[in-house]
Structure formats: C-alpha cells, structure tokens
Coordinates of C-alpha atoms in Angstrom, one line a residue:
Chain A
M312 CA 135.3 -14.7 149.1
L313 CA 137.3 -13.1 146.4
P314 CA 139.6 -15.9 145.6
L315 CA 136.6 -17.8 144.9
F316 CA 135.9 -16.0 141.8
V317 CA 139.3 -17.6 140.4
A318 CA 139.6 -20.5 142.1
I319 CA 136.1 -22.1 140.9
P320 CA 137.0 -21.7 137.4
L321 CA 140.3 -22.9 137.3
G322 CA 139.2 -25.7 139.6
T323 CA 136.1 -26.4 137.2
A324 CA 138.7 -26.6 134.2
F325 CA 141.1 -29.0 136.0
V326 CA 138.1 -31.3 137.1
I327 CA 136.5 -31.1 133.2
S328 CA 140.2 -31.8 132.0
L329 CA 140.4 -34.9 134.2
V330 CA 136.8 -36.6 133.9
G331 CA 135.5 -34.6 130.6
K332 CA 136.6 -37.7 128.0
F333 CA 134.8 -40.4 130.1
Y334 CA 131.8 -38.5 131.0
K335 CA 130.2 -36.3 128.4
R336 CA 127.3 -35.3 130.4
L337 CA 129.1 -34.4 133.6
S338 CA 131.7 -31.4 131.8
D339 CA 128.2 -29.7 130.8
L340 CA 126.7 -30.2 134.1
L341 CA 130.1 -29.0 135.9
A342 CA 130.6 -25.9 134.2
N343 CA 127.0 -24.7 133.8
F344 CA 127.0 -25.3 137.5
G345 CA 130.6 -23.2 138.2
C346 CA 128.9 -20.3 136.1
F347 CA 125.9 -20.3 138.0
L348 CA 127.9 -20.1 141.3
L349 CA 129.8 -17.8 139.9
L350 CA 126.7 -15.3 138.9
I351 CA 125.5 -16.0 142.4
L352 CA 128.7 -14.8 144.0
S353 CA 129.0 -11.7 142.0
F354 CA 125.6 -10.7 143.0
F355 CA 126.7 -11.1 146.5
T356 CA 129.3 -9.0 146.1
L357 CA 126.9 -6.0 145.5
S358 CA 125.7 -6.5 149.0
T359 CA 128.8 -6.9 150.5
L360 CA 129.7 -3.7 149.5
N361 CA 126.8 -2.2 150.3
H362 CA 126.8 -3.4 154.3
K363 CA 130.4 -2.7 154.8
P364 CA 131.1 0.7 155.8
S365 CA 134.3 1.4 153.9
T366 CA 133.7 1.2 150.0
I367 CA 136.7 -1.1 149.4
L368 CA 137.1 -5.0 150.2
V369 CA 141.1 -6.1 149.9
Y370 CA 141.8 -9.4 150.4
K371 CA 145.3 -10.6 151.2
I372 CA 146.9 -13.6 148.9
G373 CA 148.6 -16.0 151.6
G374 CA 148.3 -13.7 154.4
W375 CA 151.1 -11.3 153.2
I376 CA 150.6 -7.7 153.7
P377 CA 150.6 -5.6 150.2
P378 CA 153.1 -4.1 148.9
F379 CA 155.1 -7.2 149.3
G380 CA 152.4 -9.7 148.9
I381 CA 149.8 -9.8 146.2
C382 CA 146.3 -8.5 147.1
M383 CA 142.6 -8.7 145.3
V384 CA 140.6 -5.6 145.5
L385 CA 136.7 -5.4 145.3
D386 CA 135.1 -2.3 145.2
G387 CA 132.3 -0.5 143.1
L388 CA 134.0 -1.0 139.2
T389 CA 135.0 -4.9 140.3
S390 CA 131.7 -5.8 141.3
F391 CA 130.0 -4.1 138.2
M392 CA 132.2 -5.8 135.9
L393 CA 131.8 -9.3 138.0
I394 CA 128.5 -8.9 137.4
T395 CA 128.4 -8.2 133.5
V396 CA 131.2 -10.8 132.8
N397 CA 129.5 -13.5 134.8
L398 CA 126.1 -12.7 133.6
V399 CA 126.8 -12.8 130.0
T400 CA 129.3 -16.0 130.6
F401 CA 126.4 -18.0 132.4
L402 CA 123.9 -17.3 129.4
V403 CA 126.8 -18.0 127.2
A404 CA 127.2 -21.2 128.7
I405 CA 123.6 -22.6 128.5
Y406 CA 123.7 -21.7 125.1
S407 CA 126.9 -23.7 124.5
I408 CA 125.4 -26.9 125.7
S409 CA 123.4 -27.7 122.5
Y410 CA 125.3 -25.4 120.1
M411 CA 128.9 -26.9 120.7
E412 CA 127.3 -30.6 119.8
K413 CA 128.2 -30.2 116.2
Y414 CA 132.2 -29.8 117.3
T415 CA 134.0 -32.8 118.3
D416 CA 135.7 -32.9 121.9
K417 CA 132.9 -30.8 123.5
W418 CA 134.9 -31.2 126.9
K419 CA 137.8 -29.5 125.5
F420 CA 136.1 -26.6 124.8
W421 CA 134.6 -26.5 128.3
T422 CA 138.7 -26.7 129.7
L423 CA 139.4 -23.7 127.7
F424 CA 136.1 -21.7 128.2
M425 CA 136.5 -21.9 132.0
L426 CA 140.2 -21.2 131.8
M427 CA 139.5 -17.9 129.9
L428 CA 136.9 -16.9 132.6
A429 CA 139.3 -17.9 135.1
G430 CA 141.6 -15.3 133.7
M431 CA 139.2 -12.5 132.9
N432 CA 137.7 -12.8 136.6
G433 CA 141.0 -12.8 138.1
V434 CA 142.0 -9.4 135.6
I435 CA 139.1 -7.8 137.4
I436 CA 139.7 -8.6 141.0
T437 CA 143.5 -8.2 141.1
G438 CA 145.2 -5.4 142.4
D439 CA 148.7 -6.4 141.4
M440 CA 150.6 -5.2 138.0
F441 CA 152.3 -8.7 137.4
N442 CA 149.4 -10.8 138.5
L443 CA 147.2 -8.8 136.1
F444 CA 150.0 -9.4 133.1
V445 CA 149.4 -13.3 134.1
F446 CA 145.8 -13.6 134.3
L447 CA 145.3 -11.8 130.9
E448 CA 147.7 -14.1 129.4
I449 CA 145.7 -17.0 130.7
S450 CA 142.9 -15.7 129.2
A451 CA 144.1 -14.5 125.9
I452 CA 146.0 -18.3 125.4
S453 CA 143.0 -19.8 125.9
S454 CA 140.9 -17.4 123.8
Y455 CA 143.6 -18.0 121.1
A456 CA 142.8 -22.1 121.1
L457 CA 139.2 -21.3 121.1
V458 CA 139.5 -19.1 118.1
A459 CA 141.4 -22.4 116.1
F460 CA 138.6 -24.4 118.2
G461 CA 137.0 -25.9 114.6
T462 CA 140.5 -26.3 113.0
E463 CA 139.4 -25.4 109.2
A464 CA 141.4 -23.1 106.9
E465 CA 140.1 -19.9 108.4
E466 CA 139.7 -20.3 111.5
L467 CA 143.6 -21.5 111.6
E468 CA 144.4 -18.3 109.9
A469 CA 142.5 -16.2 112.1
S470 CA 143.8 -17.7 115.1
F471 CA 147.3 -17.4 114.0
K472 CA 147.2 -13.9 113.2
Y473 CA 145.1 -13.0 116.3
A474 CA 147.8 -15.1 118.3
I475 CA 150.9 -13.0 116.8
M476 CA 149.2 -9.6 117.4
G477 CA 148.1 -10.6 120.6
S478 CA 151.5 -11.6 121.6
V479 CA 153.1 -8.7 120.3
A480 CA 150.8 -6.7 122.7
S481 CA 151.5 -8.8 125.7
S482 CA 155.2 -8.1 125.4
F483 CA 154.2 -4.4 124.9
I484 CA 152.4 -4.6 128.1
L485 CA 155.5 -6.6 130.0
L486 CA 157.8 -4.3 128.8
G487 CA 155.7 -1.3 130.4
V488 CA 155.2 -3.0 133.6
A489 CA 159.2 -3.7 133.8
I490 CA 159.8 0.1 133.3
L491 CA 157.0 0.8 135.7
Y492 CA 158.7 -1.8 138.0
S493 CA 162.2 -0.5 137.4
H494 CA 160.9 3.6 138.4
T495 CA 158.7 2.8 141.2
S496 CA 160.3 -0.7 142.8
T497 CA 156.7 -1.8 143.6
L498 CA 154.2 -3.9 141.6
N499 CA 151.5 -3.4 144.0
M500 CA 148.6 -1.0 142.1
A501 CA 147.8 0.8 145.1
D502 CA 151.4 1.1 146.5
M503 CA 152.4 2.6 142.8
A504 CA 149.8 5.1 142.5
N505 CA 151.4 6.5 145.6
V506 CA 155.2 6.4 144.5
L507 CA 154.1 7.8 141.1
S508 CA 152.7 10.9 142.8
E509 CA 155.5 11.9 144.8
K510 CA 157.8 11.6 141.7
S511 CA 156.6 12.4 138.3
S512 CA 158.5 12.0 135.0
D513 CA 158.4 11.7 131.6
L514 CA 158.8 8.2 131.8
L515 CA 155.4 7.9 132.6
K516 CA 154.8 9.2 129.0
F517 CA 156.4 6.1 127.5
V518 CA 154.9 3.5 129.8
S519 CA 151.4 5.3 129.0
V520 CA 152.2 4.6 125.1
L521 CA 153.5 1.2 126.0
F522 CA 150.4 0.4 127.6
L523 CA 147.8 1.9 125.1
M524 CA 149.3 -0.1 122.5
G525 CA 149.2 -3.5 124.5
F526 CA 145.9 -3.2 126.1
G527 CA 144.3 -1.0 123.1
L528 CA 145.4 -3.8 120.9
K529 CA 143.4 -6.2 123.3
A530 CA 140.3 -3.8 122.8
A531 CA 140.8 -3.3 119.3
L532 CA 140.3 0.1 119.0
V533 CA 141.3 1.4 115.7
P534 CA 145.0 1.4 114.7
F535 CA 145.1 -2.0 116.6
H536 CA 142.0 -3.7 115.5
A537 CA 142.9 -5.9 112.5
W538 CA 142.7 -8.7 114.0
L539 CA 139.2 -8.5 115.7
P540 CA 137.4 -9.0 112.2
D541 CA 139.1 -12.1 111.3
A542 CA 139.2 -13.8 114.8
H543 CA 135.5 -12.9 116.1
P544 CA 133.6 -14.3 113.2
S545 CA 135.9 -17.5 113.0
A546 CA 135.3 -18.7 116.4
P547 CA 132.1 -20.5 117.2
A548 CA 129.1 -18.4 117.8
S549 CA 129.2 -18.8 121.6
I550 CA 133.0 -17.9 121.3
S551 CA 132.5 -14.9 119.5
A552 CA 129.8 -13.9 121.7
M553 CA 132.3 -14.0 124.9
L554 CA 134.9 -12.3 122.7
S555 CA 133.2 -9.4 121.6
G556 CA 130.9 -9.6 124.3
I557 CA 133.0 -9.2 127.3
F558 CA 136.6 -10.2 126.2
I559 CA 137.9 -6.8 124.2
K560 CA 136.4 -4.8 127.3
V561 CA 137.7 -6.8 130.1
L562 CA 141.1 -6.8 128.7
G563 CA 141.3 -3.8 126.9
I564 CA 138.7 -1.3 128.4
Y565 CA 138.8 -2.0 132.3
A566 CA 142.4 -2.9 132.5
L567 CA 143.3 0.0 130.6
S568 CA 141.1 2.4 132.4
R569 CA 142.0 1.0 135.8
I570 CA 145.4 1.7 135.1
V571 CA 145.1 5.2 133.4
F572 CA 142.6 6.5 136.2
N573 CA 143.7 4.9 139.4
V574 CA 147.5 4.2 138.9
F575 CA 148.6 7.3 136.8
G576 CA 145.7 9.7 137.1
L577 CA 143.9 11.1 133.9
T578 CA 145.7 13.9 132.6
P579 CA 144.7 15.5 129.4
L580 CA 147.0 14.2 127.4
I581 CA 145.9 10.9 127.9
S582 CA 142.2 12.0 127.9
S583 CA 142.6 13.4 124.4
I584 CA 144.5 10.1 123.2
F585 CA 141.3 8.2 124.5
I586 CA 138.7 10.4 122.7
T587 CA 140.8 10.7 119.5
L588 CA 141.0 6.3 119.4
G589 CA 137.3 6.5 120.2
I590 CA 136.4 9.1 117.2
L591 CA 138.4 7.1 115.0
S592 CA 137.2 3.7 115.7
M593 CA 133.5 4.6 116.0
I594 CA 133.4 6.0 112.5
L595 CA 136.0 3.7 110.9
G596 CA 134.2 0.6 112.3
G597 CA 130.8 2.1 111.3
F598 CA 131.7 2.7 107.7
L599 CA 133.8 -0.7 107.5
A600 CA 130.5 -2.6 108.7
F601 CA 128.5 -1.0 106.4
G602 CA 129.6 -2.9 103.3
Q603 CA 129.4 -6.1 105.0
I604 CA 128.0 -9.0 103.6
D605 CA 128.9 -12.0 106.3
I606 CA 126.4 -11.4 109.3
K607 CA 129.2 -12.1 111.7
R608 CA 131.7 -9.8 110.1
L609 CA 129.4 -7.1 110.2
Y610 CA 128.8 -7.2 113.8
A611 CA 132.5 -7.6 114.6
Y612 CA 133.0 -4.7 112.7
S613 CA 130.0 -2.9 114.7
S614 CA 131.9 -4.2 117.7
I615 CA 135.1 -1.8 117.1
S616 CA 132.4 0.9 116.5
Q617 CA 130.9 0.5 119.8
I618 CA 134.0 0.3 121.8
G619 CA 134.9 3.6 120.0
Y620 CA 131.9 4.9 122.1
I621 CA 132.9 3.7 125.3
T622 CA 136.6 4.7 124.9
L623 CA 135.2 8.2 123.8
S624 CA 132.8 8.9 127.0
L625 CA 135.4 7.4 129.8
G626 CA 138.2 9.7 128.1
L627 CA 135.5 12.7 128.9
G628 CA 136.8 12.4 132.4
T629 CA 133.4 13.6 133.5
P630 CA 131.3 11.7 135.7
Q631 CA 128.6 11.9 133.3
G632 CA 131.1 10.8 130.6
V633 CA 132.5 7.8 133.1
M634 CA 128.7 6.9 133.9
A635 CA 127.6 6.7 130.4
G636 CA 130.7 4.7 129.2
L637 CA 130.3 2.2 131.9
F638 CA 126.4 1.9 131.4
H639 CA 126.9 1.6 127.5
L640 CA 129.7 -1.1 128.2
F641 CA 127.4 -3.1 130.0
N642 CA 124.6 -2.6 127.7
H643 CA 127.2 -3.4 125.0
S644 CA 127.7 -6.9 126.3
L645 CA 124.2 -7.6 126.8
F646 CA 123.1 -7.4 123.2
K647 CA 126.5 -7.7 121.4
S648 CA 126.1 -11.4 122.8
L649 CA 123.1 -11.8 121.8
L650 CA 123.4 -10.7 118.5
F651 CA 126.5 -13.2 118.3
L652 CA 124.5 -15.9 119.8
N653 CA 121.7 -15.3 117.5
S654 CA 124.1 -15.6 114.2
G655 CA 125.0 -18.8 115.3
A656 CA 121.3 -19.9 115.7
I657 CA 120.9 -18.6 112.3
E658 CA 124.0 -20.5 111.1
S659 CA 122.3 -23.3 112.3
V660 CA 119.1 -22.7 110.6
T661 CA 120.6 -21.9 107.2
Q662 CA 123.8 -23.1 107.1
T663 CA 125.5 -20.0 105.8
R664 CA 126.7 -16.9 106.8
D665 CA 125.8 -15.1 103.8
L666 CA 123.4 -12.3 104.1
R667 CA 122.8 -12.5 100.4
R668 CA 121.7 -16.4 100.6
M669 CA 119.6 -15.4 103.6
G670 CA 115.9 -14.1 103.5
G671 CA 112.5 -15.2 104.6
L672 CA 113.8 -16.3 108.0
M673 CA 110.7 -14.6 109.6
Q674 CA 108.4 -17.5 108.8
K675 CA 111.0 -20.1 108.9
A676 CA 112.2 -19.2 112.7
P677 CA 110.0 -16.6 114.2
L678 CA 111.6 -16.6 117.8
I679 CA 115.4 -16.0 116.6
S680 CA 114.1 -13.3 114.0
Y681 CA 112.5 -11.1 117.0
T682 CA 115.0 -11.6 119.3
N683 CA 117.6 -10.8 116.5
I684 CA 115.4 -7.8 115.9
I685 CA 115.6 -6.6 119.3
G686 CA 119.4 -6.9 119.6
A687 CA 119.5 -4.9 116.3
M688 CA 117.2 -2.2 117.2
S689 CA 118.6 -2.3 120.8
I690 CA 122.8 -1.5 119.4
S691 CA 121.2 1.2 117.1
G692 CA 119.4 3.1 119.5
I693 CA 115.6 2.7 119.4
P694 CA 114.1 4.6 122.4
P695 CA 112.3 2.1 124.7
L696 CA 115.5 -0.2 124.5
N697 CA 118.5 0.1 126.6
G698 CA 120.8 0.7 123.9
F699 CA 119.0 4.1 123.3
F700 CA 119.5 5.3 127.0
S701 CA 123.4 4.7 126.9
K702 CA 123.9 6.4 123.8
L703 CA 121.5 9.3 125.0
L704 CA 123.5 9.6 128.1
I705 CA 126.7 9.5 125.8
V706 CA 125.5 12.6 123.4
L707 CA 124.4 14.4 126.6
A708 CA 127.9 13.9 128.2
C709 CA 129.7 15.3 125.3
I710 CA 127.4 18.5 125.3
Q711 CA 128.1 19.1 129.1
A712 CA 131.3 18.6 128.6
K713 CA 131.1 21.4 125.6
R714 CA 132.1 18.9 123.0
L715 CA 129.5 19.2 120.2
D716 CA 131.8 18.1 117.7
L717 CA 131.9 14.9 119.6
A718 CA 128.3 14.6 120.2
T719 CA 127.6 15.2 116.5
A720 CA 129.8 12.7 115.6
A721 CA 128.3 10.2 118.0
I722 CA 124.8 10.9 116.8
L723 CA 125.9 10.5 113.4
V724 CA 127.5 7.1 113.8
S725 CA 124.1 6.2 115.7
I726 CA 122.6 6.6 112.3
L727 CA 124.8 4.7 110.1
T728 CA 124.6 2.2 113.0
L729 CA 120.9 1.9 112.3
I730 CA 121.5 1.9 108.8
Y731 CA 123.5 -1.2 108.4
Y732 CA 121.6 -3.0 111.1
L733 CA 118.4 -2.0 108.6
K734 CA 120.2 -3.5 106.0
A735 CA 121.5 -6.6 107.8
T736 CA 117.9 -7.4 109.3
G737 CA 116.2 -6.6 106.1
M738 CA 118.3 -9.0 103.9
A739 CA 117.9 -12.0 106.5
F740 CA 114.6 -11.9 108.1
F741 CA 112.2 -10.3 105.3
G742 CA 111.9 -11.4 101.6
T743 CA 111.7 -14.3 100.6
A744 CA 113.7 -17.6 101.3
K745 CA 116.8 -18.3 98.9
T746 CA 117.8 -21.6 99.9
Q747 CA 115.7 -24.4 100.1
N748 CA 117.0 -26.8 103.4
S749 CA 114.7 -27.5 106.0
A750 CA 114.2 -25.7 109.0
K751 CA 116.3 -27.4 111.9
K752 CA 114.6 -27.1 115.2
I753 CA 116.6 -24.5 117.7
S754 CA 117.2 -26.6 121.0
F755 CA 115.6 -25.4 124.3
S756 CA 118.7 -24.4 125.6
M757 CA 119.8 -21.9 122.8
N758 CA 116.2 -20.5 122.9
F759 CA 116.2 -20.0 126.4
S760 CA 119.3 -17.9 126.8
L761 CA 118.7 -15.7 123.4
V762 CA 115.1 -15.0 125.2
I763 CA 116.5 -14.2 128.6
L764 CA 119.1 -11.6 127.0
S765 CA 116.7 -10.3 125.1
I766 CA 114.5 -9.9 128.0
L767 CA 117.3 -8.0 129.8
C768 CA 118.1 -5.6 126.7
L769 CA 114.2 -4.8 127.1
I770 CA 114.6 -3.8 130.5
G771 CA 118.2 -2.4 130.6
G772 CA 117.2 0.9 130.6
L773 CA 115.9 0.6 134.0
I774 CA 119.1 0.5 135.7
L775 CA 119.0 4.2 135.3
I776 CA 116.0 4.0 138.0
P777 CA 117.9 6.4 140.8
N778 CA 117.9 3.3 143.4
V779 CA 119.1 0.8 140.9
S780 CA 121.9 2.6 139.9
D781 CA 122.9 4.1 143.1
I782 CA 124.1 0.6 144.1
F783 CA 124.7 -0.7 140.8
L784 CA 126.3 1.9 138.5
K785 CA 127.2 4.9 140.7
K786 CA 129.7 3.0 142.8
A787 CA 131.6 2.2 139.7
V788 CA 131.6 5.3 138.3
N789 CA 133.2 6.8 141.9
A790 CA 135.6 4.0 142.1
L791 CA 137.2 5.6 138.8
L792 CA 136.5 9.3 139.3
N793 CA 138.6 8.6 143.1
G794 CA 141.3 8.6 140.8
K795 CA 144.5 8.3 142.7
N796 CA 142.6 8.2 146.0
Y797 CA 142.2 4.5 145.3
A798 CA 145.5 4.1 146.9
N799 CA 144.3 5.5 149.9
L800 CA 141.1 3.5 150.5
V801 CA 143.5 0.8 149.8
F802 CA 145.6 0.8 152.4
E803 CA 142.8 2.3 154.7
A804 CA 140.6 -1.4 154.3
L805 CA 144.2 -3.4 155.1
K806 CA 144.2 -1.6 158.4
Chain B
M919 CA 174.1 1.4 127.4
I920 CA 173.1 -2.3 128.3
Y921 CA 169.6 -1.3 128.0
F922 CA 170.0 0.4 124.9
L923 CA 170.9 -3.3 123.4
C924 CA 168.3 -4.8 124.9
L925 CA 166.0 -2.1 123.0
I926 CA 167.7 -3.3 119.6
L927 CA 167.0 -6.7 120.6
F928 CA 163.4 -5.7 120.7
S929 CA 163.1 -3.9 117.5
I930 CA 165.1 -6.8 115.9
G931 CA 161.9 -9.0 117.0
L932 CA 159.6 -6.5 115.9
Y933 CA 161.2 -6.0 112.8
C934 CA 160.9 -9.9 112.2
V935 CA 157.7 -10.3 113.2
L936 CA 156.5 -7.5 110.9
R937 CA 158.6 -8.1 107.7
K938 CA 159.1 -11.8 107.5
R939 CA 156.8 -13.8 105.1
N940 CA 157.5 -17.4 106.5
L941 CA 155.1 -18.4 109.7
I942 CA 158.4 -20.1 111.3
K943 CA 160.6 -17.0 111.5
I944 CA 157.3 -14.8 112.4
I945 CA 157.4 -17.2 115.3
I946 CA 161.1 -16.7 115.9
G947 CA 160.9 -13.0 115.8
L948 CA 158.0 -13.1 118.7
G949 CA 160.4 -15.3 120.5
I950 CA 163.3 -12.7 120.1
M951 CA 160.9 -10.0 121.4
E952 CA 159.9 -12.1 124.5
Y953 CA 164.0 -12.6 125.3
A954 CA 164.4 -9.1 125.0
V955 CA 161.9 -8.0 127.5
N956 CA 162.8 -10.8 130.0
L957 CA 166.7 -9.5 129.3
F958 CA 165.3 -6.4 130.5
F959 CA 163.5 -7.1 133.3
I960 CA 166.5 -9.3 134.8
L961 CA 168.9 -6.2 134.1
V962 CA 166.5 -3.8 136.0
G963 CA 167.2 -5.8 139.4
Y964 CA 170.7 -6.9 138.7
R965 CA 173.3 -5.0 140.7
L966 CA 177.3 -4.8 139.8
E967 CA 178.9 -7.3 141.9
G968 CA 175.9 -8.4 144.0
R969 CA 175.2 -11.9 145.1
S970 CA 172.2 -13.7 145.7
P971 CA 170.0 -12.3 148.5
I972 CA 170.0 -15.3 150.5
F973 CA 170.3 -15.1 154.1
A974 CA 173.2 -16.7 156.3
K975 CA 175.2 -16.6 159.3
E976 CA 178.9 -14.7 159.3
K977 CA 178.1 -13.1 156.0
I978 CA 177.4 -9.4 155.6
I979 CA 175.4 -8.5 152.2
L980 CA 176.5 -5.5 150.7
S981 CA 174.6 -5.3 147.5
M982 CA 172.5 -8.2 146.4
V983 CA 170.5 -8.8 143.6
D984 CA 167.0 -8.0 143.7
P985 CA 164.9 -11.2 143.5
I986 CA 161.7 -9.9 142.2
P987 CA 162.5 -9.9 138.6
Q988 CA 163.7 -13.1 138.6
A989 CA 160.6 -14.6 140.0
L990 CA 158.7 -12.6 137.6
V991 CA 160.7 -13.3 134.5
L992 CA 160.8 -17.2 135.5
T993 CA 156.8 -16.9 135.1
A994 CA 157.2 -14.8 131.7
I995 CA 159.3 -17.4 130.2
V996 CA 156.5 -20.2 131.4
I997 CA 154.0 -18.0 129.3
G998 CA 156.0 -17.1 126.6
L999 CA 156.9 -21.2 126.4
A1000 CA 152.8 -21.8 126.4
V1001 CA 152.4 -19.0 123.5
T1002 CA 155.1 -20.4 121.6
A1003 CA 153.9 -23.9 121.5
L1004 CA 150.4 -23.3 120.9
I1005 CA 151.3 -20.8 117.7
V1006 CA 153.4 -23.4 116.5
A1007 CA 150.9 -26.4 116.9
I1008 CA 148.4 -24.2 114.9
A1009 CA 151.6 -23.0 112.4
I1010 CA 151.4 -27.0 111.5
R1011 CA 147.9 -27.6 111.3
I1012 CA 147.7 -24.1 108.9
Y1013 CA 150.7 -26.3 107.0
E1014 CA 148.2 -29.1 106.4
R1015 CA 145.5 -27.2 105.2
Y1016 CA 147.4 -25.0 103.0
G1017 CA 150.7 -26.5 102.2
T1018 CA 152.9 -23.6 102.6
F1019 CA 154.1 -21.5 105.3
D1020 CA 154.2 -18.1 103.3
I1021 CA 151.8 -15.9 104.0
T1022 CA 151.1 -14.0 101.2
Q1023 CA 149.3 -17.7 100.0
I1024 CA 147.5 -17.7 103.1
R1025 CA 144.9 -15.2 102.8
K1026 CA 141.0 -16.8 102.7
L1027 CA 139.8 -13.9 105.0
K1028 CA 139.3 -10.7 103.4
G1029 CA 137.5 -7.4 103.8

C-alpha cells in the first residue's frame, strides 16, 4: 500500500501531461480523483497501524533488504503527516478547478501540482536519506515552476529568488548527506541511527548545522525567511495555500524533526537552537506582518510567525511540547490554507490585493467574509476554534518545561497576531466599498472547499478528545519521542 | 587536502551566488556549488588504485571504488540539470519583462 502514495500522483502527472492538452475536462477529473484516492488511502493507514501488533510498517522497494535497499516506513508520525497533506491537497484541488480557469494551460498546472504532491508524500514516507533528498528536489523544483506560473514580472522575480535560495539550501542538504555517508557508510535512516549511536563525534554538529541551514531555509525560519514573503504571495492562490499550508511543514519541519529526533537524537544544544530560531521567527514574523498592506503578504509573514510557534514547541522536546507542536502544525495547515484560498476568492471579487482599496466586502460577498473571519479568528486563537487549543497547549507546555519567558513571548505574539488580523479583517470586510465593480460570483467548487475548511477549523479542537487523539495525535507524538528507538522498531518490523 | 580544495570550490560558488549582480553569473555560481558537492561525494567513495567493483572470474579485487556515491551523484547531476534549465528559462523570461539581467534593477517586490 505504501508505494501508492508516490505512484498515484506520479502516474496521474504523467497521464495528464500526455492527454491534458487534448481533453481539458479529463485533467481536472483525473487530478481530483487522484487526490481523493490518496485522501482515502491516508485515512486507511490509520486503521492499518491500529490493527497491527507492531507500531510500524516497513515496505522494501524491489525486495531489497534495508540497509542495502531503499525502504519506506509507516509509523504514527508518517500517517499523521499523510492525512494532513492529503486532506489539504484534496480541498485545494477542488478549489483549483474553477480558480485556475483564469490561467492558460491548466493541464500544465495539474501536472506540476501532482508532481509536487508526489514529492511531498515521498518525503514523508521514505526511510532513506538520499531518497529524501530526491523527493525533496522533485517537490521543490515543481514549486519553483508553480510560483512562476503566471509569468508576470513579479512572479518571475519571486520565483527566481526562491529557486536560487532553494537550490543553495539543497546543496547544503546534499553536502550534509555526503558527509554523513562518509562517516557512517550507510544511507538508511534506521541503520544510520544505529551507527551514529555507536560512534559519536564532532562531525555530527557540523552536519546538524548544514541540515539546519538547508531545511531551515525550506521551512522559512527567520534568518532564512527572505524568499517566503515574495514567493507565496506571487503564486496563484491555490499554490500559495499549498506552499504555506503544507509545503514548508513537510519539507522543513517534518524532515528536520525526523532527522534530528530519530536519527541524531535530540541534544540540549539542538533543542536550544530550535527554541531560539522559533522565538526569532515568531516575533519577527509577527512584527513584519504588522505593517503589510498586501493581504497575501500579510498572510505570508504570519506563516513565518506560526512556523516559529511549531519549531519552538517541538524544540522543547517534552511530550507536551511535541504534542502541542504537531497539533499546531495540523491546525495551521487548515487555517492557513483556508486564508490563502480566501485571499484568492477576494482577489477575484475585488480585482486587488491591496487592503486599502478593499472594504465593504461583507455586503458584497458574505460567504467568503464569514469563512475568512473564521480563519482569522482561528489563527489568532479565539476560544472555540482549533487555533486556541493548540496555542493554549503550547503555552502550557512552555510553563511545564519551566520556561516562563517562552510562555510570555508566545502569549504576546498571539496578541500581536490578533491585532494584525483584526486590522486586516476590518479593512477588508467592514466599512464602505471603495471600488465600484460588479460583484463577481464565486463558483461552487471554490465555495465548497472554503466552507469545508472552515468547518474543519471549527471542529478541529475535537481532536483533543482522548479517543480521537489516542489514534491520531498520540501515535505521532510517540513516534518522535521514541528517538533513536526508531531504528530498533524498523529492524524489528523487517524480521 | 583534496577535500579542502572541494571546500574552496564550494565557497567560490557560494561567493558567486551571494555577490554577483548578473543573473547568469548567479546561475553559474550555483552550478559551481553543485559541482563541488558532487566532486566531494565522488571523492568520498574513491580509493587509491581502486578498480571498478565488477565481479569477474580470475581477478582478485583487493581495493575497489565504492559504487554507491557514483550512482547517487548521477542522480544529483540530473537534478542539477533540471534546476539549471528551469532557472535559465526563468532568467530569460525576466529579461523579456525587465530588459536587464542586473538584479539591482529587478526589484518590484519590496516589504
């Protein structure tokens, strides 16, 4: 079952690139069907994990036994990430059916979209270091192309910047992999963890720095964030939602935490680096978002700030911290993709992204106003919505880890988030309309995914109910907290 | 020693990416960085006086070159080619829009 997560999107991309030019409707249908299939499969992984006695499932590609062959690993964290990615992707795919109509060559969009999805799923399920690099590059390259999809001046500029920085990051990651290979003479993550625990050296610190630079750039943590506020707003809205919602988390946070927690083992030094980077991203992202007047740019900066929250609480390393971090990751992927999809809808109603030229959208387009308000309330942590619960958990985790300074910072940044979202919402939706243009109808497919995402935001807090969180969240937390025990689990599953 | 030379090559590439103002020169710098990493990866698997790891009768292999880095570098080169092709295509489109390759004049995005 595991290889299907890569095979389905790759196959769909291939078929669409062949026939998409001649049958326009078919490419929409194929891509959405593929995404739907993946969504069902990813929910299916949960039950597979539940019914098996061991907590891990390993697939050997081509029948070669790891550490010689490449393997794919399914554990709690993998299945958690797969559900997050495929849920958001499915809704974005539905949205894109009508949103992408305004661009030419929609089938090229679908091809790149499915390639990006294949890369992300591959990064999540792989258990091999070099394979991780290859999948990372697949999704990164298709995302460079997708950012430039409109081929306007701004988009090309943003894409060039993003491509250069992303390639430099990839070089750093490849250098890290090369040094690790020379040190351990294996590429399998589980085997590598075993070898590394036998011989420890200072080389590991150098490799950690390389990986922090590489994956940190993909995750847009603060010293490496410069590409994000350009690339995310320039892309088409559905791609911004994919990039901000899941891309930076899979390629940055997931890959980094998988390597740091399960292969290297979390040391106090790395933990403090995580916390420092997280705090920096939180505060700087928040303040930079404050002065923005472009609605998508504001959302992009707020992504940096929220990524800071996730990194901070993962860096705490305590069970509560990791759980809060993963929960916030899930929530953020929901409400940030909702907000970015919404900004696309707003753009198609008002023909502008400038907050100063909006206003009075509440009368013009009530539905997208309500969904946007739900997203904004959720991200700034208003009680009944999911963002509140994860932020509360992060603050509690900080307090439990006896880091009151971090807890204070988290609360203050949360207030800052509330302020700039209030400002954006007030400028866009209330007051009087500044531009006189006919209110364009938002099509059904766009409305559908907006409404579904906002409903998910409303009920997202229910994941914390013990029965649900036991199968969904706890297993992911355990997978990370197992640390280097991951290697033993993988080799046991192979027998 | 030879690893050190690799590091120097890598630094030259990084310097080129960071300091040059011409888009094409930045792309060349990126290429230099990629080659430095690939060279390093190949050198990791190289043994002095080693021969190719092919099994053959009547030949005793005393020291052989590690084949895995070569396979990996082949993949990395293909990836590098794809990235370079994409970035060059973007650079050409940028030239069509802005009429220049100078990055100090390509700055519509700010904030």
